[in-house]
């Protein structure tokens, strides 16, 4: 027999086995389980509750009573050498692409991964040059390259979409390639940008050792389409993909194609719109700014002035004029980073190292943006181009370019939060973790009014819940536009195949069915499973 239980202890008691053991006994007693039984507690999860002025550590266990733990759910999948008889092309080596490759290898199917960006080693140099000299490589940067957008990130793995797959399996595979063991038990696990690149290259080496192939610095420029013989028209329903093109002359063929290109690949959405506009649909996304505070200030608010070994997290939400305003991708002890994928834009995001020990803590603060919120001119332009679903993408691009106009190269426009609320220019800006540099700018004046007004109200509400959040040291940096995709690629609910393009399987964040590392990895697995079932029938 087994039972799950939680015990609550003080942070100072975390290493005290005696206290923990007696709390477990107490909890079992309250469940009517006698102390005479042979019990084996297996630690499952740790979380911290810092609400109500007291810090509590909550430990969750599965307790085996007169039974030996069976290790269920702890094993790794078995990967087979790929025979090469069946081959699946994967466009994009982000979490969705990599985990799709691993899932295919469970069935001995050969994954061939095509990635526009460089391998982690070269990508590190491209990022260094972007941060130090403001030089952007539009194909190898924070969003594009081996491991996808998550390689240089906080590596937060927490996801609320647990039911969409086996998140434990995703974590165990990360651990196999070098992630710390505690990601299996922390309630909010994270890996850190200092550890991720090596983990990702380890994954690549394993996939290659099993017969998979990688092509870096290789852009999918188009799909190789077999015209439907019945219609012989490309734009008609029922076109079939048989591979991809990587330039005018070169192409690769395969039994199926997984499209795991993330949500920064605007060119991919435009390509799909040309092939089959009905495969795309507009979806709600969010845009806003990143707010950065001194870490000590956030820690003091969240831990009520008490000292804790880790940097504090926060999560804030408000409802303003019928739209959500919320914090996203909070990076305790982190850095604000330049995430543009084209020279004429500024896009920002956040990351942390495993120790989460920088002097700052930051988070995106974004405003929900529904398809009906997109200004008419972008809807008109999308209609003119033959695919109305692209309106949100056009507007996002406009905002990223407008941000650049108010910045200077990759120097991002910024304003103190108190000045944003007071509608005045900041005479000086506080020190920031954002390496390229900042330009003082009236964000309150040029951010779209629908965003700016709601941010104003949202910040005022946040300060009521987290007193001290609005302060002179708090800095806003623009613009945060890539929290999720504005476009969904429609796919069949059962087969996960693209509606309108046979043989193409959209996966991960770019497809609009996942968000974040964990859920995109699960989505990649799910799509690969479906392909596998079809190919091995
Ligand atoms: C700085 C930063 C920090 C983040 N922090 C976190 C975090 O802490 N936790 C979290 O859960 N999420 C975080 N995210 C988001 C997370 O990285 C993404 O949700 C996740 O990576 C999506 O996975 P994906 O595989 O679907 O797509 P992506 O990771 O975006 O991968 C897509 C890949 O496709 C490639 N590609 C695109 N177009 C083409 C083409 N035409 N041809 C060939 N290749 C192509 C790209 O180069 C890219 O490598 C962060 C993102 C950024 C940018």
Coordinates of N, CA and C and ligand atoms in Angstrom, one line a residue, residues 90-98 113-118 123 138-159 189-192 196 215 217-222 244-246 259-268 271 290 328-331 335 337-339 347-352 356 480 482-483 507-511 514-521 523-524, ligand 1:
X90 N 13.1 17.0 -39.2 CA 12.6 17.8 -38.1 C 13.2 19.2 -38.4
X91 N 12.3 20.2 -38.6 CA 12.9 21.6 -38.8 C 12.9 22.3 -37.5
X92 N 14.1 22.6 -37.0 CA 14.2 23.2 -35.7 C 14.7 22.3 -34.6
X93 N 15.8 22.8 -33.9 CA 16.4 21.9 -32.9 C 16.1 22.4 -31.5
X94 N 14.9 23.1 -31.3 CA 14.5 23.5 -29.9 C 14.0 22.3 -29.1
X95 N 13.5 22.6 -27.9 CA 13.0 21.5 -27.1 C 12.0 20.6 -27.9
X96 N 11.1 21.1 -28.7 CA 10.1 20.3 -29.4 C 10.9 19.4 -30.4
X97 N 11.8 20.0 -31.2 CA 12.6 19.2 -32.2 C 13.4 18.1 -31.5
X98 N 14.1 18.5 -30.5 CA 15.0 17.5 -29.8 C 14.3 16.3 -29.2
X113 N 17.7 16.5 -38.4 CA 17.3 17.8 -37.9 C 18.0 18.9 -38.7
X114 N 17.2 19.8 -39.1 CA 17.7 20.9 -39.9 C 17.5 22.2 -39.1
X115 N 18.6 22.9 -38.8 CA 18.5 24.0 -37.9 C 19.2 25.3 -38.6
X116 N 18.4 26.4 -38.6 CA 18.9 27.6 -39.3 C 20.2 28.2 -38.5
X117 N 20.2 28.0 -37.2 CA 21.2 28.6 -36.4 C 22.4 27.7 -36.3
X118 N 23.4 28.1 -35.5 CA 24.7 27.4 -35.3 C 24.6 26.5 -34.1
X123 N 27.3 29.5 -31.5 CA 26.2 30.4 -31.1 C 26.6 31.2 -29.9
X138 N 21.4 37.3 -37.7 CA 19.9 37.0 -37.7 C 19.6 35.5 -37.7
X139 N 20.5 34.7 -37.9 CA 20.2 33.2 -37.8 C 20.8 32.5 -36.6
X140 N 21.6 33.2 -35.9 CA 22.3 32.6 -34.7 C 22.3 33.6 -33.6
X141 N 21.4 33.4 -32.7 CA 21.2 34.5 -31.6 C 20.5 33.8 -30.4
X142 N 19.8 34.7 -29.6 CA 19.2 34.1 -28.4 C 18.0 33.2 -28.8
X143 N 17.4 33.5 -29.9 CA 16.2 32.7 -30.3 C 16.5 31.5 -31.3
X144 N 17.5 31.7 -32.1 CA 17.8 30.8 -33.2 C 19.1 30.1 -32.9
X145 N 19.2 28.8 -33.1 CA 20.4 28.0 -33.0 C 20.2 26.7 -32.2
X146 N 21.2 26.0 -32.0 CA 21.1 24.6 -31.4 C 20.4 24.7 -30.0
X147 N 19.4 23.9 -29.9 CA 18.6 23.9 -28.6 C 17.5 24.9 -28.6
X148 N 17.4 25.7 -29.6 CA 16.3 26.7 -29.7 C 16.3 27.8 -28.8
X149 N 15.2 28.4 -28.5 CA 15.1 29.6 -27.7 C 15.4 29.3 -26.2
X150 N 15.4 28.0 -25.8 CA 15.6 27.7 -24.4 C 17.0 27.5 -24.0
X151 N 18.0 27.5 -25.0 CA 19.4 27.2 -24.6 C 20.0 28.2 -23.7
X152 N 19.8 29.5 -24.1 CA 20.4 30.6 -23.2 C 19.2 31.2 -22.5
X153 N 18.7 30.5 -21.5 CA 17.5 31.0 -20.8 C 17.6 30.7 -19.3
X154 N 16.6 31.0 -18.6 CA 16.6 30.6 -17.2 C 16.5 29.1 -17.1
X155 N 15.9 28.5 -18.1 CA 15.7 27.0 -18.1 C 14.6 26.6 -17.1
X156 N 13.7 27.5 -16.9 CA 12.5 27.1 -16.0 C 11.8 26.0 -16.7
X157 N 11.5 24.9 -15.9 CA 10.9 23.8 -16.5 C 9.4 23.6 -16.1
X158 N 9.0 24.4 -15.1 CA 7.7 24.3 -14.6 C 6.6 24.5 -15.7
X159 N 5.7 23.6 -15.8 CA 4.6 23.8 -16.7 C 3.3 23.5 -16.1
X189 N 11.3 23.7 -10.9 CA 12.6 23.4 -11.3 C 13.2 24.4 -12.3
X190 N 14.5 24.6 -12.3 CA 15.1 25.4 -13.4 C 16.6 24.9 -13.5
X191 N 17.1 25.1 -14.7 CA 18.5 24.5 -15.0 C 19.5 25.7 -15.0
X192 N 19.2 26.7 -15.8 CA 20.2 27.9 -15.8 C 21.0 27.9 -17.1
X196 N 22.8 24.8 -19.6 CA 22.0 24.3 -20.7 C 22.8 24.0 -22.0
X215 N 21.9 19.1 -39.3 CA 22.4 20.1 -40.3 C 22.3 21.5 -39.7
X217 N 23.2 25.7 -39.4 CA 23.4 26.8 -40.4 C 22.7 26.5 -41.7
X218 N 21.5 25.8 -41.6 CA 20.8 25.4 -42.8 C 19.3 25.8 -42.6
X219 N 18.9 26.7 -43.5 CA 17.6 27.2 -43.3 C 16.6 26.5 -44.2
X220 N 15.5 26.1 -43.7 CA 14.4 25.6 -44.5 C 13.7 26.8 -45.2
X221 N 13.9 26.9 -46.5 CA 13.4 28.0 -47.2 C 12.0 27.8 -47.8
X222 N 11.6 26.5 -48.0 CA 10.3 26.1 -48.5 C 10.1 24.7 -48.2
X244 N 11.8 19.1 -47.7 CA 12.0 20.5 -47.6 C 13.1 21.0 -48.5
X245 N 13.0 22.3 -48.7 CA 14.1 22.9 -49.6 C 15.0 23.7 -48.6
X246 N 16.3 23.7 -48.9 CA 17.2 24.5 -48.1 C 17.9 25.5 -49.0
X259 N 7.4 20.3 -38.1 CA 7.8 21.7 -38.2 C 7.8 22.2 -36.8
X260 N 9.1 22.4 -36.3 CA 9.2 22.8 -34.8 C 10.1 24.1 -34.8
X261 N 9.6 25.1 -35.5 CA 10.5 26.3 -35.8 C 10.3 27.4 -34.8
X262 N 9.5 27.2 -33.7 CA 9.3 28.2 -32.7 C 8.5 29.4 -33.2
X263 N 8.3 30.4 -32.3 CA 7.4 31.5 -32.8 C 8.1 32.7 -33.2
X264 N 9.5 32.6 -33.4 CA 10.2 33.8 -33.9 C 10.4 33.7 -35.4
X265 N 10.1 32.5 -35.9 CA 10.3 32.3 -37.4 C 9.2 32.9 -38.2
X266 N 9.1 34.2 -38.4 CA 8.1 34.8 -39.2 C 8.1 34.3 -40.6
X267 N 9.3 34.0 -41.1 CA 9.3 33.5 -42.5 C 8.6 32.2 -42.7
X268 N 8.6 31.4 -41.7 CA 7.9 30.1 -41.8 C 6.4 30.3 -41.9
X271 N 5.6 31.5 -45.3 CA 5.7 30.4 -46.2 C 4.4 29.6 -46.2
X290 N 9.7 44.5 -20.0 CA 10.3 43.7 -19.0 C 10.6 44.7 -17.8
X328 N 5.4 37.3 -16.5 CA 5.7 36.1 -17.3 C 7.2 35.9 -17.3
X329 N 7.6 34.6 -17.3 CA 9.0 34.3 -17.4 C 9.9 35.1 -16.4
X330 N 9.5 35.0 -15.1 CA 10.2 35.8 -14.1 C 11.6 35.1 -13.9
X331 N 12.6 36.0 -13.9 CA 14.0 35.5 -13.8 C 14.6 36.0 -12.5
X335 N 19.1 38.2 -15.8 CA 19.6 39.2 -16.8 C 18.6 39.5 -17.8
X337 N 18.0 40.2 -21.7 CA 18.8 39.9 -22.8 C 18.2 40.4 -24.1
X338 N 19.1 40.7 -25.1 CA 18.5 41.1 -26.5 C 18.1 39.9 -27.3
X339 N 16.9 39.8 -27.7 CA 16.4 38.6 -28.4 C 15.9 38.9 -29.8
X347 N 13.9 43.3 -29.4 CA 13.1 42.4 -28.7 C 13.8 42.0 -27.4
X348 N 13.2 42.0 -26.3 CA 13.9 41.6 -25.1 C 13.3 40.4 -24.4
X349 N 14.0 39.8 -23.5 CA 13.6 38.6 -22.8 C 14.5 38.5 -21.6
X350 N 14.4 37.4 -20.8 CA 15.2 37.3 -19.6 C 15.8 35.9 -19.4
X351 N 16.9 35.8 -18.7 CA 17.5 34.5 -18.4 C 18.2 34.6 -17.1
X352 N 18.5 33.4 -16.5 CA 19.3 33.4 -15.3 C 20.3 32.3 -15.4
X356 N 21.2 31.7 -9.9 CA 20.3 32.8 -9.9 C 20.9 33.9 -9.0
X480 N 8.8 43.6 -25.0 CA 8.6 42.1 -24.8 C 7.5 41.7 -25.7
X482 N 7.6 38.4 -27.5 CA 7.6 37.0 -27.9 C 7.3 36.0 -26.8
X483 N 6.3 36.4 -26.0 CA 5.9 35.4 -24.9 C 5.1 34.2 -25.5
X507 N 4.7 21.3 -34.5 CA 5.0 21.0 -33.1 C 5.6 22.1 -32.3
X508 N 5.3 22.2 -31.0 CA 6.0 23.1 -30.2 C 5.4 24.5 -30.2
X509 N 6.1 25.5 -29.7 CA 5.6 26.8 -29.4 C 5.1 27.5 -30.7
X510 N 5.8 27.3 -31.8 CA 5.5 28.0 -33.0 C 4.2 27.5 -33.6
X511 N 3.8 26.3 -33.2 CA 2.5 25.7 -33.8 C 1.3 26.3 -33.0
X514 N 1.8 24.9 -27.5 CA 2.6 24.7 -26.3 C 3.3 26.1 -26.1
X515 N 3.8 26.2 -24.8 CA 4.5 27.5 -24.5 C 5.5 27.1 -23.4
X516 N 6.8 27.4 -23.7 CA 7.8 27.1 -22.7 C 8.5 25.8 -23.0
X517 N 9.6 25.6 -22.3 CA 10.5 24.5 -22.6 C 9.8 23.1 -22.4
X518 N 9.2 23.0 -21.2 CA 8.6 21.7 -20.8 C 7.5 21.3 -21.7
X519 N 6.5 22.2 -21.9 CA 5.4 21.8 -22.7 C 5.7 21.7 -24.2
X520 N 6.7 22.4 -24.6 CA 7.1 22.2 -26.1 C 7.8 20.9 -26.2
X521 N 8.6 20.5 -25.3 CA 9.3 19.2 -25.3 C 8.2 18.1 -25.4
X523 N 5.2 18.4 -26.4 CA 4.4 18.4 -27.6 C 5.2 17.8 -28.8
X524 N 6.5 18.0 -28.7 CA 7.4 17.4 -29.7 C 7.3 15.8 -29.6
Ligands
LIG1 C1 15.9 34.4 -23.5 C2 14.8 33.4 -23.4 C3 14.5 32.9 -22.1 C4 13.5 31.9 -22.0 N1 13.3 31.4 -20.7 C5 12.4 30.3 -20.6 C6 12.4 29.6 -19.4 O1 13.1 29.9 -18.4 N2 11.5 28.6 -19.3 C7 10.7 28.2 -20.4 O2 9.9 27.3 -20.2 N3 10.7 28.9 -21.5 C8 11.6 29.9 -21.7 N4 11.7 30.6 -22.9 C9 10.8 30.1 -24.0 C10 11.3 28.8 -24.5 O3 12.6 28.9 -24.9 C11 10.5 28.3 -25.7 O4 9.1 28.2 -25.2 C12 10.9 27.0 -26.2 O5 12.2 27.0 -26.6 C13 10.0 26.6 -27.4 O6 10.5 25.4 -27.9 P1 10.3 25.1 -29.5 O7 11.2 23.8 -29.7 O8 8.9 25.0 -29.8 O9 10.9 26.3 -30.3 P2 12.3 27.0 -30.3 O10 13.0 26.8 -29.0 O11 12.0 28.4 -30.6 O12 13.1 26.3 -31.4 C14 12.8 26.6 -32.8 C15 14.1 26.3 -33.6 O13 13.8 26.3 -34.9 C16 14.8 26.9 -35.7 N5 14.3 27.5 -36.9 C17 13.4 28.5 -37.1 N6 13.1 28.7 -38.4 C18 13.8 27.7 -39.1 C19 14.0 27.5 -40.5 N7 13.3 28.1 -41.4 N8 14.9 26.5 -40.8 C20 15.6 25.8 -39.9 N9 15.4 26.0 -38.5 C21 14.6 27.0 -38.2 C22 15.3 28.0 -34.7 O14 16.6 28.4 -35.1 C23 15.2 27.4 -33.4 O15 16.4 26.8 -33.0 C24 12.7 31.5 -23.1 C25 12.9 32.1 -24.3 C26 14.0 33.0 -24.5 C27 14.2 33.6 -25.8

